[in-house]
CSV table of C-alpha atoms in Angstrom, one decimal:
chain,number,residue,atom,x,y,z
O,24,MET,CA,-14.0,-5.9,16.5
O,25,GLY,CA,-16.0,-6.4,13.3
O,26,ARG,CA,-14.8,-6.4,9.8
O,27,SER,CA,-12.2,-4.5,7.9
O,28,VAL,CA,-11.4,-4.2,4.1
O,29,VAL,CA,-8.1,-4.3,2.4
O,30,PHE,CA,-8.0,-2.7,-1.1
O,31,VAL,CA,-5.3,-3.9,-3.6
O,32,HIS,CA,-4.9,-1.9,-6.7
O,33,GLY,CA,-4.2,-3.2,-10.2
O,34,THR,CA,-1.6,-2.9,-12.9
O,35,GLY,CA,-0.1,0.3,-14.1
O,36,VAL,CA,-1.3,2.3,-11.0
O,37,ARG,CA,1.2,4.8,-9.5
O,38,LEU,CA,1.0,7.4,-6.7
O,39,ASP,CA,-1.4,10.0,-8.1
O,40,ASP,CA,-3.9,7.5,-9.5
O,41,TYR,CA,-3.7,5.4,-6.4
O,42,ASN,CA,-4.5,8.3,-4.1
O,43,LYS,CA,-7.6,9.3,-6.2
O,44,THR,CA,-8.9,5.7,-6.5
O,45,PHE,CA,-8.3,4.8,-2.8
O,46,ALA,CA,-10.2,8.0,-1.7
O,47,THR,CA,-13.1,6.9,-3.8
O,48,VAL,CA,-13.0,3.3,-2.5
O,49,ARG,CA,-12.9,4.5,1.1
O,50,SER,CA,-15.8,7.0,0.6
O,51,GLU,CA,-18.0,4.4,-1.1
O,52,LEU,CA,-17.3,1.7,1.5
O,53,ALA,CA,-18.0,4.2,4.3
O,54,GLY,CA,-21.4,4.6,2.8
O,55,LEU,CA,-22.0,0.9,2.8
O,56,ARG,CA,-21.3,0.2,6.4
O,57,GLU,CA,-20.7,2.7,9.2
O,58,GLY,CA,-17.4,2.3,11.1
O,59,LEU,CA,-15.8,0.0,8.5
O,60,GLU,CA,-12.0,0.2,8.7
O,61,VAL,CA,-10.4,0.3,5.2
O,62,ARG,CA,-6.7,-0.3,4.5
O,63,GLY,CA,-4.9,0.2,1.2
O,64,CYS,CA,-2.1,-1.9,-0.2
O,65,PHE,CA,-0.2,0.4,-2.5
O,66,TRP,CA,2.4,-1.7,-4.4
O,67,GLY,CA,3.0,0.3,-7.5
O,68,ARG,CA,6.1,2.1,-6.1
O,69,GLU,CA,8.0,-0.9,-4.8
O,70,GLU,CA,6.8,-3.8,-6.9
O,71,GLY,CA,5.8,-2.0,-10.1
O,72,ALA,CA,7.9,-2.2,-13.3
O,73,GLU,CA,10.5,0.4,-14.0
O,74,LEU,CA,13.0,0.9,-16.9
O,75,ALA,CA,16.3,-0.1,-15.3
O,76,LEU,CA,18.3,1.2,-18.3
O,77,GLY,CA,16.2,4.3,-19.0
O,78,GLY,CA,14.2,2.7,-21.8
O,79,VAL,CA,17.0,1.7,-24.2
O,80,SER,CA,15.1,-1.4,-25.1
O,81,ILE,CA,12.2,0.6,-26.6
O,82,PRO,CA,12.7,1.8,-30.1
O,83,GLY,CA,12.2,5.6,-30.4
O,84,TYR,CA,11.9,6.0,-26.6
O,85,ARG,CA,12.1,9.6,-25.6
O,86,LYS,CA,13.5,10.4,-22.1
O,87,GLY,CA,12.5,13.1,-19.8
O,88,GLY,CA,8.7,13.1,-20.2
O,89,GLY,CA,7.9,12.7,-16.5
O,90,GLY,CA,7.0,15.1,-13.8
O,91,ARG,CA,9.1,16.7,-11.1
O,92,GLN,CA,10.5,14.9,-8.1
O,93,ASP,CA,8.4,17.2,-5.9
O,94,ASP,CA,5.2,15.9,-7.5
O,95,GLU,CA,6.0,12.3,-6.5
O,96,ASP,CA,7.0,13.4,-3.0
O,97,VAL,CA,3.6,15.1,-2.5
O,98,ALA,CA,1.9,12.0,-3.8
O,99,VAL,CA,3.7,9.9,-1.3
O,100,TRP,CA,2.4,12.1,1.5
O,101,GLY,CA,-1.1,11.4,0.1
O,102,VAL,CA,-0.5,7.7,0.8
O,103,LEU,CA,0.8,8.3,4.3
O,104,TYR,CA,-2.1,10.5,5.3
O,105,ARG,CA,-4.4,7.5,4.7
O,106,ASP,CA,-2.0,4.8,5.7
O,107,PRO,CA,0.7,6.2,8.1
O,108,GLY,CA,2.3,2.8,8.6
O,109,TYR,CA,3.0,2.4,4.8
O,110,GLU,CA,6.7,3.0,4.9
O,111,LEU,CA,7.2,1.1,8.1
O,112,ARG,CA,5.4,-1.8,6.5
O,113,LEU,CA,7.9,-1.8,3.6
O,114,LEU,CA,10.8,-1.7,6.0
O,115,GLY,CA,9.3,-4.7,7.8
O,116,LEU,CA,9.4,-6.7,4.6
O,117,ARG,CA,13.2,-6.5,4.3
O,118,PRO,CA,15.4,-9.4,5.6
O,119,ALA,CA,15.7,-9.3,9.4
O,120,VAL,CA,19.0,-8.1,10.7
O,121,VAL,CA,21.0,-10.9,12.4
O,122,SER,CA,22.2,-9.7,15.8
O,123,GLY,CA,25.6,-10.7,17.2
O,124,LEU,CA,26.0,-12.8,20.3
O,125,GLY,CA,27.5,-10.0,22.4
O,126,ARG,CA,25.9,-8.5,25.4
O,127,GLY,CA,23.4,-5.6,25.3
O,128,GLN,CA,20.3,-4.9,23.3
O,129,SER,CA,19.8,-5.8,19.7
O,130,PRO,CA,19.2,-3.0,17.2
O,131,ALA,CA,15.5,-3.9,17.2
O,132,GLN,CA,15.3,-3.9,21.0
O,133,LYS,CA,17.1,-0.6,21.2
O,134,LEU,CA,14.9,1.1,18.5
O,135,LEU,CA,11.7,0.0,20.2
O,136,ALA,CA,13.0,1.0,23.6
O,137,ASP,CA,14.1,4.4,22.4
O,138,LEU,CA,10.8,5.1,20.7
O,139,ALA,CA,8.8,3.9,23.6
O,140,ARG,CA,10.4,6.3,26.0
O,141,TYR,CA,10.6,9.2,23.6
O,142,THR,CA,9.3,12.5,24.9
O,143,PRO,CA,9.1,15.4,22.5
O,144,SER,CA,11.4,18.2,23.4
O,145,PRO,CA,10.0,21.7,24.2
O,146,GLU,CA,11.1,22.9,20.8
O,147,VAL,CA,9.1,20.1,19.0
O,148,ARG,CA,6.0,20.7,21.2
O,149,ALA,CA,6.2,24.4,20.5
O,150,ALA,CA,6.4,23.9,16.8
O,151,PHE,CA,3.4,21.6,16.7
O,152,ALA,CA,1.5,24.0,19.1
O,153,ASP,CA,2.2,26.9,16.7
O,154,ASP,CA,0.0,25.1,14.1
O,155,GLY,CA,-2.6,24.0,16.7
O,156,LEU,CA,-1.4,20.4,16.4
O,157,ASP,CA,0.0,19.7,19.9
O,158,ALA,CA,-3.3,18.0,21.0
O,159,PHE,CA,-2.7,15.3,18.4
O,160,LEU,CA,1.0,14.6,18.9
O,161,ASP,CA,0.9,12.4,21.9
O,162,ALA,CA,-2.0,10.3,20.6
O,163,ALA,CA,-0.1,9.8,17.3
O,164,LEU,CA,3.0,8.6,19.1
O,165,ARG,CA,1.1,6.2,21.3
O,166,THR,CA,-0.7,4.7,18.3
O,167,LEU,CA,2.4,4.2,16.2
O,168,ILE,CA,4.6,2.9,19.1
O,169,ALA,CA,2.0,0.2,19.6
O,170,SER,CA,1.5,-0.5,15.9
O,171,PRO,CA,2.3,-3.9,14.3
O,172,GLU,CA,4.0,-2.0,11.5
O,173,LEU,CA,6.6,-0.7,13.8
O,174,ARG,CA,7.1,-4.0,15.5
O,175,ASP,CA,7.8,-5.7,12.2
O,176,ALA,CA,10.0,-2.9,10.9
O,177,SER,CA,12.2,-3.0,14.0
O,178,ALA,CA,13.4,-6.5,13.1
O,179,THR,CA,15.2,-5.0,10.1
O,180,ALA,CA,16.8,-2.0,11.8
O,181,ASP,CA,20.6,-1.6,11.8
O,182,GLU,CA,22.6,-0.3,14.7
O,183,GLY,CA,21.7,3.3,14.1
O,184,GLY,CA,18.2,2.7,12.9
O,185,TYR,CA,18.3,6.0,10.9
O,186,GLU,CA,15.9,5.0,8.2
O,187,HIS,CA,13.5,3.4,10.6
O,188,ARG,CA,13.4,6.5,12.9
O,189,HIS,CA,12.9,8.7,9.9
O,190,ALA,CA,10.0,6.5,8.6
O,191,PHE,CA,8.5,6.6,12.2
O,192,ALA,CA,8.8,10.4,12.2
O,193,ARG,CA,7.0,10.7,8.8
O,194,ALA,CA,4.3,8.3,10.1
O,195,VAL,CA,3.8,10.5,13.2
O,196,VAL,CA,3.6,13.7,11.2
O,197,ALA,CA,1.1,12.1,8.7
O,198,THR,CA,-1.0,10.8,11.6
O,199,VAL,CA,-1.1,14.2,13.3
O,200,LEU,CA,-2.0,16.1,10.1
O,201,ALA,CA,-4.7,13.6,9.0
O,202,ALA,CA,-6.2,13.7,12.5
O,203,SER,CA,-6.3,17.5,12.6
O,204,VAL,CA,-8.0,17.7,9.2
O,205,ASP,CA,-10.5,15.0,10.3
O,206,GLU,CA,-11.4,17.3,13.2
O,207,GLY,CA,-12.1,20.2,10.9
O,208,ALA,CA,-8.8,22.1,10.9
O,209,ASP,CA,-7.2,23.6,7.8
O,210,ALA,CA,-4.3,21.6,6.4
O,211,VAL,CA,-0.8,23.1,6.9
O,212,ASP,CA,1.2,23.7,3.7
O,213,GLY,CA,4.0,21.4,2.6
O,214,SER,CA,6.8,23.6,3.7
O,215,ARG,CA,5.5,23.8,7.2
O,216,ARG,CA,4.9,20.0,7.2
O,217,ASP,CA,8.6,19.5,6.3
O,218,VAL,CA,9.7,21.8,9.1
O,219,LEU,CA,7.7,19.7,11.6
O,220,LEU,CA,9.2,16.5,10.1
O,221,SER,CA,12.7,18.0,10.3
O,222,LEU,CA,12.4,18.9,14.0
O,223,LEU,CA,10.8,15.7,15.0
O,224,GLY,CA,13.3,13.6,13.1
O,225,ALA,CA,16.2,15.4,14.6
O,226,ASP,CA,14.7,15.0,18.1
O,227,LEU,CA,14.2,11.3,17.6
O,228,HIS,CA,17.8,10.9,16.6
O,229,THR,CA,19.3,12.9,19.4
O,230,GLN,CA,17.2,11.5,22.3
O,231,GLY,CA,19.3,10.2,25.1
O,232,ARG,CA,22.7,10.6,23.4
O,233,THR,CA,24.9,13.0,21.5
O,234,LEU,CA,25.3,12.5,17.7
O,235,SER,CA,28.1,13.7,15.6
O,236,GLY,CA,27.6,17.0,13.8
O,237,THR,CA,27.4,15.2,10.5
O,238,VAL,CA,24.5,12.9,11.6
O,239,ALA,CA,22.7,15.7,13.4
O,240,LYS,CA,22.9,17.9,10.4
O,241,ALA,CA,21.6,15.2,8.1
O,242,ALA,CA,18.7,14.5,10.5
O,243,ALA,CA,17.8,18.2,10.6
O,244,THR,CA,17.4,18.7,6.9
O,245,PRO,CA,14.0,18.5,5.3
O,246,ALA,CA,15.4,16.4,2.5
O,247,LEU,CA,13.2,13.4,3.2
O,248,ARG,CA,15.9,10.8,3.0
O,249,ALA,CA,13.4,8.0,3.3
O,250,LEU,CA,12.5,8.7,-0.3
O,251,THR,CA,16.0,8.4,-1.7
O,252,TRP,CA,15.1,5.3,-3.6
O,253,TYR,CA,13.0,7.5,-5.8
O,254,ALA,CA,15.8,9.9,-6.7
O,255,GLY,CA,16.8,10.2,-10.4
O,256,ARG,CA,13.9,8.2,-11.8
O,257,ARG,CA,12.9,9.6,-15.2
O,258,ARG,CA,9.8,8.8,-17.2
O,259,GLY,CA,9.0,9.1,-20.8
O,260,LYS,CA,6.2,8.8,-23.3
O,261,HIS,CA,6.1,4.9,-23.4
O,262,HIS,CA,6.3,4.8,-19.6
O,263,ASP,CA,3.1,6.8,-19.2
O,264,THR,CA,1.0,5.3,-22.0
O,265,GLY,CA,1.1,1.5,-21.6
O,266,ILE,CA,4.3,-0.4,-22.1
O,267,VAL,CA,5.5,0.6,-18.7
O,268,PRO,CA,4.0,0.4,-16.2
O,269,GLY,CA,0.8,-1.3,-17.5
O,270,VAL,CA,2.3,-4.3,-19.3
O,271,GLY,CA,5.5,-4.1,-17.4
O,272,ASP,CA,3.8,-4.7,-14.1
O,273,ILE,CA,2.2,-7.9,-15.4
O,274,LEU,CA,5.5,-9.2,-16.7
O,275,ARG,CA,7.3,-8.4,-13.6
O,276,TYR,CA,4.7,-10.0,-11.4
O,277,GLN,CA,4.9,-13.3,-13.4
O,278,ALA,CA,8.6,-13.3,-13.0
O,279,ARG,CA,9.0,-12.0,-9.5
O,280,GLY,CA,5.7,-11.9,-7.7
O,281,GLU,CA,6.6,-13.2,-4.3
O,282,SER,CA,7.5,-9.9,-2.8
O,283,LEU,CA,4.2,-8.4,-3.9
O,284,ARG,CA,2.3,-11.3,-2.3
O,285,ARG,CA,4.3,-10.7,0.9
O,286,LEU,CA,3.3,-7.1,0.9
O,287,ILE,CA,-0.4,-8.0,0.5
O,288,ARG,CA,-0.2,-10.5,3.3
O,289,ARG,CA,1.5,-8.1,5.7
O,290,THR,CA,-1.1,-5.4,4.9
O,291,ILE,CA,-3.9,-8.0,5.8
O,292,GLU,CA,-2.1,-8.9,9.0
O,293,HIS,CA,-1.9,-5.3,10.1
O,294,ALA,CA,-5.6,-4.7,9.3
O,295,PRO,CA,-7.9,-4.6,12.4
O,296,GLY,CA,-11.0,-6.6,13.0
O,297,ASP,CA,-12.1,-10.2,13.4
O,298,HIS,CA,-12.8,-10.6,9.7
O,299,VAL,CA,-11.2,-9.2,6.5
O,300,THR,CA,-12.7,-8.6,3.1
O,301,VAL,CA,-10.1,-8.3,0.3
O,302,VAL,CA,-11.1,-6.1,-2.6
O,303,ALA,CA,-8.7,-6.4,-5.5
O,304,HIS,CA,-8.6,-4.9,-9.0
O,305,SER,CA,-7.0,-6.3,-12.1
O,306,LEU,CA,-3.5,-7.7,-11.4
O,307,GLY,CA,-4.1,-7.1,-7.7
O,308,GLY,CA,-6.8,-9.8,-8.0
O,309,VAL,CA,-4.4,-12.2,-9.6
O,310,ALA,CA,-1.8,-11.7,-6.8
O,311,CYS,CA,-4.5,-12.1,-4.1
O,312,VAL,CA,-5.8,-15.3,-5.6
O,313,ASP,CA,-2.2,-16.6,-5.8
O,314,LEU,CA,-1.6,-15.6,-2.2
O,315,LEU,CA,-4.8,-17.2,-0.9
O,316,VAL,CA,-4.0,-20.4,-2.8
O,317,GLN,CA,-0.5,-20.7,-1.5
O,318,GLU,CA,-1.2,-19.8,2.1
O,319,LYS,CA,-4.0,-19.8,4.6
O,320,VAL,CA,-4.3,-16.2,5.5
O,321,GLU,CA,-6.2,-15.9,8.8
O,322,ARG,CA,-9.4,-13.8,9.0
O,323,VAL,CA,-9.8,-13.4,5.3
O,324,ASP,CA,-13.3,-14.9,4.6
O,325,GLN,CA,-14.4,-12.8,1.6
O,326,LEU,CA,-12.6,-12.0,-1.7
O,327,ILE,CA,-13.9,-9.5,-4.2
O,328,THR,CA,-12.1,-9.3,-7.5
O,329,VAL,CA,-12.9,-6.5,-10.0
O,330,GLY,CA,-11.8,-6.7,-13.6
O,331,SER,CA,-9.4,-9.6,-12.8
O,332,GLN,CA,-7.4,-11.9,-15.1
O,333,ALA,CA,-7.0,-14.7,-12.5
O,334,PRO,CA,-9.6,-17.1,-14.1
O,335,PHE,CA,-8.0,-16.6,-17.5
O,336,PHE,CA,-4.5,-17.1,-16.2
O,337,TYR,CA,-5.6,-20.4,-14.6
O,338,GLU,CA,-7.3,-21.6,-17.7
O,339,THR,CA,-4.3,-20.8,-19.9
O,340,GLY,CA,-1.8,-22.3,-17.4
O,341,ALA,CA,-0.3,-19.0,-16.4
O,342,LEU,CA,-1.5,-18.7,-12.8
O,343,VAL,CA,1.6,-19.0,-10.6
O,344,SER,CA,-0.1,-20.8,-7.7
O,345,LEU,CA,-2.3,-23.3,-9.4
O,346,GLU,CA,-2.3,-25.4,-12.6
O,347,HIS,CA,-5.3,-27.2,-14.2
O,348,PRO,CA,-6.7,-29.7,-13.2
O,349,GLN,CA,-5.8,-28.8,-9.6
O,350,GLY,CA,-8.7,-27.1,-7.7
O,351,LEU,CA,-8.6,-24.4,-5.1
O,352,PRO,CA,-7.5,-25.6,-1.7
O,353,ASP,CA,-9.9,-26.1,1.2
O,354,HIS,CA,-8.5,-23.0,3.0
O,355,PHE,CA,-9.4,-20.7,0.1
O,356,PRO,CA,-12.2,-18.3,1.0
O,357,ARG,CA,-15.6,-19.8,0.1
O,358,ARG,CA,-17.1,-16.3,-0.6
O,359,TRP,CA,-15.6,-14.9,-3.8
O,360,LEU,CA,-17.4,-12.3,-5.7
O,361,ASN,CA,-16.0,-11.6,-9.2
O,362,LEU,CA,-17.1,-8.4,-11.0
O,363,TYR,CA,-16.6,-8.1,-14.7
O,364,ASP,CA,-17.6,-5.9,-17.7
O,365,ARG,CA,-17.9,-7.4,-21.2
O,366,ARG,CA,-16.3,-4.3,-22.6
O,367,ASP,CA,-13.3,-4.6,-20.3
O,368,LEU,CA,-11.0,-6.9,-22.3
O,369,LEU,CA,-8.9,-7.5,-19.1
O,370,SER,CA,-11.8,-8.9,-17.1
O,371,PHE,CA,-12.9,-12.5,-17.0
O,372,THR,CA,-15.5,-14.7,-15.4
O,373,ALA,CA,-14.6,-17.0,-12.5
O,374,ALA,CA,-17.7,-19.1,-11.7
O,375,GLY,CA,-17.2,-21.5,-14.5
O,376,VAL,CA,-13.6,-22.0,-13.6
O,377,PHE,CA,-14.0,-22.2,-9.9
O,378,PRO,CA,-17.6,-23.2,-9.4
O,379,GLN,CA,-17.4,-24.1,-5.7
O,380,HIS,CA,-16.0,-20.7,-4.7
O,381,ALA,CA,-16.7,-17.9,-7.2
O,382,TYR,CA,-19.8,-16.0,-8.0
O,383,ASP,CA,-19.8,-13.8,-11.1
O,384,GLN,CA,-21.6,-10.4,-11.3
O,385,GLU,CA,-21.7,-8.6,-14.6
O,386,VAL,CA,-21.6,-4.8,-14.5
O,387,ASP,CA,-21.7,-2.3,-17.4
O,388,ASN,CA,-19.3,0.7,-17.0
O,389,ARG,CA,-20.6,2.1,-20.3
O,390,GLN,CA,-17.1,2.8,-21.5
O,391,PRO,CA,-15.0,1.4,-24.3
O,392,PHE,CA,-11.8,-0.4,-23.6
O,393,PRO,CA,-9.3,0.6,-22.0
O,394,PHE,CA,-11.4,3.1,-20.1
O,395,ALA,CA,-13.8,0.4,-19.0
O,396,HIS,CA,-11.0,-1.2,-17.1
O,397,SER,CA,-10.6,1.7,-14.7
O,398,ALA,CA,-14.3,2.9,-14.6
O,399,TYR,CA,-15.6,0.4,-12.0
O,400,TRP,CA,-15.1,2.6,-9.0
O,401,SER,CA,-17.5,5.3,-10.3
O,402,ASN,CA,-20.2,2.9,-11.2
O,403,SER,CA,-23.0,2.8,-8.6
O,404,LYS,CA,-23.9,-0.8,-9.7
O,405,VAL,CA,-20.5,-2.0,-8.6
O,406,TRP,CA,-21.0,-0.6,-5.1
O,407,ASP,CA,-24.5,-2.0,-5.0
O,408,ALA,CA,-23.1,-5.5,-5.8
O,409,ILE,CA,-20.3,-5.1,-3.2
O,410,GLY,CA,-22.7,-3.8,-0.5
O,411,ALA,CA,-25.1,-6.7,-1.1
O,412,TRP,CA,-22.2,-9.2,-1.0
O,413,MET,CA,-20.7,-7.9,2.1
O,414,GLY,CA,-24.1,-7.6,3.8
């Protein structure tokens, strides 16, 4: 089945920036090798730093400087269009629900069975047909029902499986809309997309049984309850300019990085192909090095770090997974390309630290710091180096 690429972003990245960067990465990789499957690991929402008390620890912090909730919702759809299984993957990382010893199906079995035998109602089909999307609906359902993301997510479903069904509905709508645009159709507007989601979500909840009026009403609203963990977040000046999320992400990872590494591993497991190349920027590179040291991750035979602090963390005793004079384990990928820019104060060389695994390639983004740290993806020399390495 060939090779796929998993892209892991770096510190301080949130929805809008991630969508722009990932679009560039996908486009450039497509130019390097035809048919290359690219998956993104967006961790900034779930594993990035947030101000739990609204910034009271920061002198002079000014609340209320962020954008609207609608803006973040739109940005989430941007992630789903490129990675429809994203929210299902997050659900799959929760602790598994322990089923009782009674008779009958477990919640996971019931959820999978319900979705496997789901047939869209005439109302749902008509709604998709009105926008010329009916030809994509069945294919989207088949793809997601057979997906590893749904399989893993089902293990964490409760008896009703509301959140899981809703995430499945969002994944279906995202898959349908992305497929239609790929075929040359015009994108539907957000209001129409929400109507399709509302109808599909309600249909999934009412299949084969009668729900109470309260549940049916909740399912039929376009309120996008799968995003409730966003609600009420407010951002201010310090949040947007460096302390949070930029520095906060690094501190949070050092203290509680296990869940981020689990998300990266799950993304790799869900990627297609016989071999996987991991491309990781900044703190994402640190997390990937830690993961690949701690565990043998099947199929990963190439690692590309860009503007990464992993070598510096190791040399200063701050790398979570490995402490000097320990060396990299035998299962660590032997092909490691490390790209750095001398003007990027957050990039470091790896070949002298890990001589049997890492190869350094200097690039010049022709930008001062901190702009140099995020300018790699528009530098043609970066893609020349990545293309040569992968080839």
